[in-house]
Tab-separated table of C-alpha atoms in Angstrom:
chain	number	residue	atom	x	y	z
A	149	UNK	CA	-11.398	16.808	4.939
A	150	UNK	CA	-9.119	16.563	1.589
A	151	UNK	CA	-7.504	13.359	3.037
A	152	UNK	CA	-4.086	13.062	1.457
A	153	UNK	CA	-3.419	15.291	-1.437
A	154	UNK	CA	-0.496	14.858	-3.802
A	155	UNK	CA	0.752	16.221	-7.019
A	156	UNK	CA	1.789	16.840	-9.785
A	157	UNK	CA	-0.584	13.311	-10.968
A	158	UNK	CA	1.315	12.918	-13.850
A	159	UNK	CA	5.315	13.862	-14.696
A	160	UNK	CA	7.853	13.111	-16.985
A	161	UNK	CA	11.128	13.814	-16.397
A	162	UNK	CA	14.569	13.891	-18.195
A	163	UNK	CA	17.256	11.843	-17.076
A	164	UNK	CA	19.497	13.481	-14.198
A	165	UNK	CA	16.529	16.509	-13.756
A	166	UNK	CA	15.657	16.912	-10.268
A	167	UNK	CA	11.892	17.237	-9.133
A	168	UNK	CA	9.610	17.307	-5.618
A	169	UNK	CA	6.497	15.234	-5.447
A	170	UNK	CA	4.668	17.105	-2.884
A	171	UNK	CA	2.374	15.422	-0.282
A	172	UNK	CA	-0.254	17.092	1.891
A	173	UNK	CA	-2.764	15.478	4.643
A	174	UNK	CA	-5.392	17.321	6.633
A	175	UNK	CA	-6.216	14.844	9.451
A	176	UNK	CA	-3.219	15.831	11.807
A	177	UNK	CA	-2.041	12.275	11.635
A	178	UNK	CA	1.559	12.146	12.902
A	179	UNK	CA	2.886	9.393	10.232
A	180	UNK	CA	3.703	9.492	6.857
A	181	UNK	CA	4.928	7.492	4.377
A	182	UNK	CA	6.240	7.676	0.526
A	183	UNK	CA	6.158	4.589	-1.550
A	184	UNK	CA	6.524	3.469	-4.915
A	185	UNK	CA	4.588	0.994	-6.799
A	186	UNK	CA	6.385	-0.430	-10.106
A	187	UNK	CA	4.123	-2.224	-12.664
A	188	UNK	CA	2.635	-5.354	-11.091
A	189	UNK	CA	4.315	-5.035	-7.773
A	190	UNK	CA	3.451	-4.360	-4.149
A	191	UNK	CA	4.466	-1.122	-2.317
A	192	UNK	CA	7.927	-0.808	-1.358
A	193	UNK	CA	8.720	1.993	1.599
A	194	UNK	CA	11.196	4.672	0.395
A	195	UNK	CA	11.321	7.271	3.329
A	196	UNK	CA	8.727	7.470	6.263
A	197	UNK	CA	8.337	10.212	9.141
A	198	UNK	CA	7.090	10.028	13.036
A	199	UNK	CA	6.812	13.465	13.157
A	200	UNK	CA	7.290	17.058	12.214
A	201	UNK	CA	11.635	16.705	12.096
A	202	UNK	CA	11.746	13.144	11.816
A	203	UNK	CA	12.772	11.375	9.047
A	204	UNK	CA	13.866	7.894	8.284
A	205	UNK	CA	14.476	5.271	5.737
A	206	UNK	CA	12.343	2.784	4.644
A	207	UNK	CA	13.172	-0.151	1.827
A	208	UNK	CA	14.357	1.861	-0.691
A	209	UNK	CA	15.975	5.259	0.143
A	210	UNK	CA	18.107	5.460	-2.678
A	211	UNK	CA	17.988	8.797	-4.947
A	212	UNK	CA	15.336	10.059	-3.400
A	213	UNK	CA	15.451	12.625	-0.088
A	214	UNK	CA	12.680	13.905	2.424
A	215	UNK	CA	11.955	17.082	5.189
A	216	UNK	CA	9.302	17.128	7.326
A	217	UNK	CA	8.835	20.247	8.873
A	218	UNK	CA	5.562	20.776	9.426
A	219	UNK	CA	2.802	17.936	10.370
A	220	UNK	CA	0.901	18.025	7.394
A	221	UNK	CA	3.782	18.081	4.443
A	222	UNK	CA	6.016	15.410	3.531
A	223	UNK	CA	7.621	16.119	0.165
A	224	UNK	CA	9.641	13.741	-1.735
A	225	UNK	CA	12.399	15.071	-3.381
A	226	UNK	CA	14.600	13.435	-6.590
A	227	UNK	CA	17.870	14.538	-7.283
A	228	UNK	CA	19.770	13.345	-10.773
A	229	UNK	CA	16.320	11.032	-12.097
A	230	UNK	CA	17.258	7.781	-13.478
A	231	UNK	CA	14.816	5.608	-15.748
A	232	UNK	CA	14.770	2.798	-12.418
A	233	UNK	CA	12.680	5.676	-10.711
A	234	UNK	CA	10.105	5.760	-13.059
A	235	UNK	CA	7.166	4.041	-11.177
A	236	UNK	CA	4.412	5.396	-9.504
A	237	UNK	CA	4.874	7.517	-6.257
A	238	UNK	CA	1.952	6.897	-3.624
A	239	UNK	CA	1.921	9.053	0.124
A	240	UNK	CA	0.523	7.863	2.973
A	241	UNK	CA	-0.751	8.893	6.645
A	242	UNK	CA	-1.325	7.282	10.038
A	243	UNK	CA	-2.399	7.513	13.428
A	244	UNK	CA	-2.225	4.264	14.572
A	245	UNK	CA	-3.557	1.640	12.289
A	246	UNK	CA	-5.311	1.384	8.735
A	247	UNK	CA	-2.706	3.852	6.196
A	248	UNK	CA	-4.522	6.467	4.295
A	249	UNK	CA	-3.172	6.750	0.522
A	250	UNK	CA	-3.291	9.883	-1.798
A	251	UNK	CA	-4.230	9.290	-5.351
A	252	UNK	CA	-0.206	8.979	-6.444
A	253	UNK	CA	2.197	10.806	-9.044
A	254	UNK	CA	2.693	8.984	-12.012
A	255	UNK	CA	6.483	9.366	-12.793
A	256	UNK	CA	8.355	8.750	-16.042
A	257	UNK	CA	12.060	9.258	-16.669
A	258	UNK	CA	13.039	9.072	-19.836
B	22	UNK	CA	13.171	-7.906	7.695
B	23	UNK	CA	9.120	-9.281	7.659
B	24	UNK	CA	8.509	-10.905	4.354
B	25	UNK	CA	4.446	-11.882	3.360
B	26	UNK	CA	4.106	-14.209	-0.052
B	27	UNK	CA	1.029	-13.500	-1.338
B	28	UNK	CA	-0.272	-16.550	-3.628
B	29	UNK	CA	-1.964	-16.696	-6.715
B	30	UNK	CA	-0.756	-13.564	-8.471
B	31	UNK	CA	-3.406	-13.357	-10.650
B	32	UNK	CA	-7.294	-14.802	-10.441
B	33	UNK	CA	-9.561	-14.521	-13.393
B	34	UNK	CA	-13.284	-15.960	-12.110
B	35	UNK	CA	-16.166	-15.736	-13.670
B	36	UNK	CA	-19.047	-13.520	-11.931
B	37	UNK	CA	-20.675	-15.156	-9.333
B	38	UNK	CA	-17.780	-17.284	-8.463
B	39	UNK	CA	-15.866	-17.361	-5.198
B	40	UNK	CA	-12.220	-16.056	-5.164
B	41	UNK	CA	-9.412	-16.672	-2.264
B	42	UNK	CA	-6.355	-15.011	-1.371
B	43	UNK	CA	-3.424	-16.300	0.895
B	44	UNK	CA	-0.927	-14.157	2.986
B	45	UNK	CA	2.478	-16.389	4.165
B	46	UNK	CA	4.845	-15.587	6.357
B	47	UNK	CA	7.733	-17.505	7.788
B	48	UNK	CA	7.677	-15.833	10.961
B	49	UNK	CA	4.667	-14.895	13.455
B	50	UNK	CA	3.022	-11.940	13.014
B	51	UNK	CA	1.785	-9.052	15.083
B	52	UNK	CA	-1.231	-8.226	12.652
B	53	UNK	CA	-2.290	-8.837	9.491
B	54	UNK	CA	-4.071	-5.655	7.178
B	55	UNK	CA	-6.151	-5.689	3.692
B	56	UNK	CA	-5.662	-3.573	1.322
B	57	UNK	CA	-7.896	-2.772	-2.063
B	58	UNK	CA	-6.277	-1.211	-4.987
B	59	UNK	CA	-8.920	-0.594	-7.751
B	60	UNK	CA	-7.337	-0.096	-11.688
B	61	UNK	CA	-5.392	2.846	-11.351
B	62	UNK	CA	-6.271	3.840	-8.511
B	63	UNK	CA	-4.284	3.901	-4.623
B	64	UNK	CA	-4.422	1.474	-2.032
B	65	UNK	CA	-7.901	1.896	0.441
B	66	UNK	CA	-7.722	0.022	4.114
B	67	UNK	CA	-9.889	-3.060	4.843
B	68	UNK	CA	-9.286	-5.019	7.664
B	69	UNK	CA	-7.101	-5.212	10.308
B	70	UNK	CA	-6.388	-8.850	12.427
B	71	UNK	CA	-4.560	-9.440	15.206
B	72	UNK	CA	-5.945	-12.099	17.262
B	73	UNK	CA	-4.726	-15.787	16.235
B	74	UNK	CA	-7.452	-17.375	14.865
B	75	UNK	CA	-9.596	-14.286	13.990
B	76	UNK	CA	-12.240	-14.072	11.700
B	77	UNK	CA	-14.070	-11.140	10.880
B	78	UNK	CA	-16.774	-10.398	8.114
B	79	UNK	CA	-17.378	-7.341	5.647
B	80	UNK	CA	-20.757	-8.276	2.845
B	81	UNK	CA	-19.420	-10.614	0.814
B	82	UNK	CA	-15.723	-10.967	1.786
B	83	UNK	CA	-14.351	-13.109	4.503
B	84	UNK	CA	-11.068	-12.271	6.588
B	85	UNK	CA	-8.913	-15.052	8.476
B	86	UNK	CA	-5.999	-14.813	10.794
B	87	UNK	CA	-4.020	-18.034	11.166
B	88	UNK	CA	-4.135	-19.659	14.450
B	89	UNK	CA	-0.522	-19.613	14.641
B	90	UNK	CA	-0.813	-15.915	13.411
B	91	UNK	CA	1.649	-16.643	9.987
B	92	UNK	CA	-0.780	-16.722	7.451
B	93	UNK	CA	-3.924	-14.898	6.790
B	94	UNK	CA	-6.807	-15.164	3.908
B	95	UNK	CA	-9.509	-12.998	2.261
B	96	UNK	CA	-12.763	-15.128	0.514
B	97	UNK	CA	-14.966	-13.312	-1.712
B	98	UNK	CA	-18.070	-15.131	-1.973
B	99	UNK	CA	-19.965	-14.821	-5.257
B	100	UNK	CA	-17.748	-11.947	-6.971
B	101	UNK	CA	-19.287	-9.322	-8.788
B	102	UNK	CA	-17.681	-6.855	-10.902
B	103	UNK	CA	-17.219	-4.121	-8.596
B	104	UNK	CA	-14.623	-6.792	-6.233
B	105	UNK	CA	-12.110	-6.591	-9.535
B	106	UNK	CA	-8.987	-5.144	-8.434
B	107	UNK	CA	-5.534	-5.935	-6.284
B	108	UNK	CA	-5.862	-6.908	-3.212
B	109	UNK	CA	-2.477	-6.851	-0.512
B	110	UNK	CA	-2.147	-8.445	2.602
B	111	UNK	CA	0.689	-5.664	4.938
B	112	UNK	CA	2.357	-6.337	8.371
B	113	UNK	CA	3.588	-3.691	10.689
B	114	UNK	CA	7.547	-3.601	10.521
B	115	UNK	CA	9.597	-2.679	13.108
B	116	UNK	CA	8.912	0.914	14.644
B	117	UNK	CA	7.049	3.563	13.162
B	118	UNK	CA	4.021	1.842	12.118
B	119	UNK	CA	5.754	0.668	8.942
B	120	UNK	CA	4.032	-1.627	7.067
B	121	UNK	CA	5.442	-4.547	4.797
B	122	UNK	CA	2.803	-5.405	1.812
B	123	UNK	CA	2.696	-8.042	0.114
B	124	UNK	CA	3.129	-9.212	-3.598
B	125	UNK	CA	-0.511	-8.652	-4.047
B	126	UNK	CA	-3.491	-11.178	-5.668
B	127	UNK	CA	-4.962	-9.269	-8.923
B	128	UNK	CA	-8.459	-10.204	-9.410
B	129	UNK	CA	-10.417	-10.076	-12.881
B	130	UNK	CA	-13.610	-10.758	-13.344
B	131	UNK	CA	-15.061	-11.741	-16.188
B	132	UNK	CA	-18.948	-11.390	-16.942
């Protein structure tokens, strides 16, 4: 098993271009999460999903949009980048209990 | 919603020293988790508590659930350089297995 797979690992972006960090896991695990780390910080939850067609938001929605339609994607999309949203993106899966992270997109806006 | 204070921020210890962690919360909790971040690198699962009082063991590191299930605590007993990282305490939040972290401790250790 991959795990959770995400890319691009590294991005820099202009100010007000739009981008998808994609997000991929391979252990049928019904919950997923996006979250962004800035430098120093803990994880704050942007958008989060139950399920293949459900969607919510977490801490920090704004800017940022998901879909879930299938099980195993959960892509992140940014519309109009602004410098705040340059951080590092991490995705995450569950079943139940202990959250399995991919390796995160590093994300500059400039 | 859930809030967990994680205190210190940062540890510096030389090897071979102990190093402790402290998750607060204002509010009883349902469970406590522990999180690992390594440099540059994503968060990787620990521990998971939910019984007040609970203490479980992994090697060298020591995990504690309050009694009144509001604070939690992870020991590392005689660090070595492989323990250097972050380390976050997270709490389930509401529905859909949402997780609050914490702050984070960031641990350096020094030879």
């Amino acid at each position: 098993n991959a795990g959770v797979t995400q890319t691009p690992k590294f991005r820099i972006l202009k100010i007000g271009q739009s981008m998808t960090l994609q997000c991929a896991q391979d252990m049928n695990h019904n919950y997923m999460y996006w979250y962004r780390q800035d430098p120093g910080m803990g994880l704050k939850l942007i958008y989060y999903s139950v399920g293949a067609g459900i969607t919510d938001k977490g801490e920090v929605p704004n800017g940022y949009n998901v879909s879930r339609s299938t099980t195993e994607d959960f892509p992140l999309r940014l519309e109009l980048a602004a410098p705040s949203q340059t951080s590092v993106y991490f995705c995450a899966s569950t079943n139940y209990n202990e959250q399995f992270f991919g390796p995160g997109t590093r994300l500059t806006v400039l | 919603g859930q809030q967990v204070m994680q205190i210190p921020q940062y540890q510096h210890v030389q090897e071979g020293e102990d190093f402790t962690t402290y998750c607060n919360s204002s509010t009883t909790l349902s469970n406590i988790q522990w999180y690992k971040q390594r440099p540059g690198g994503h968060p990787v699962f620990l521990i998971q508590l939910v019984k007040s009082g609970e203490v479980k063991k992994q090697k060298r590191l020591t995990f504690q659930f309050g009694e009144a299930k509001k604070n939690s605590s992870l020991h590392i007993t005689a660090t070595q350089t492989t323990d250097v990282g972050t380390y976050f305490c997270a709490t389930f939040t509401g529905g859909g297995n949402k997780l609050t972290f914490g702050t984070g401790t960031q641990l350096k250790v020094e030879l």
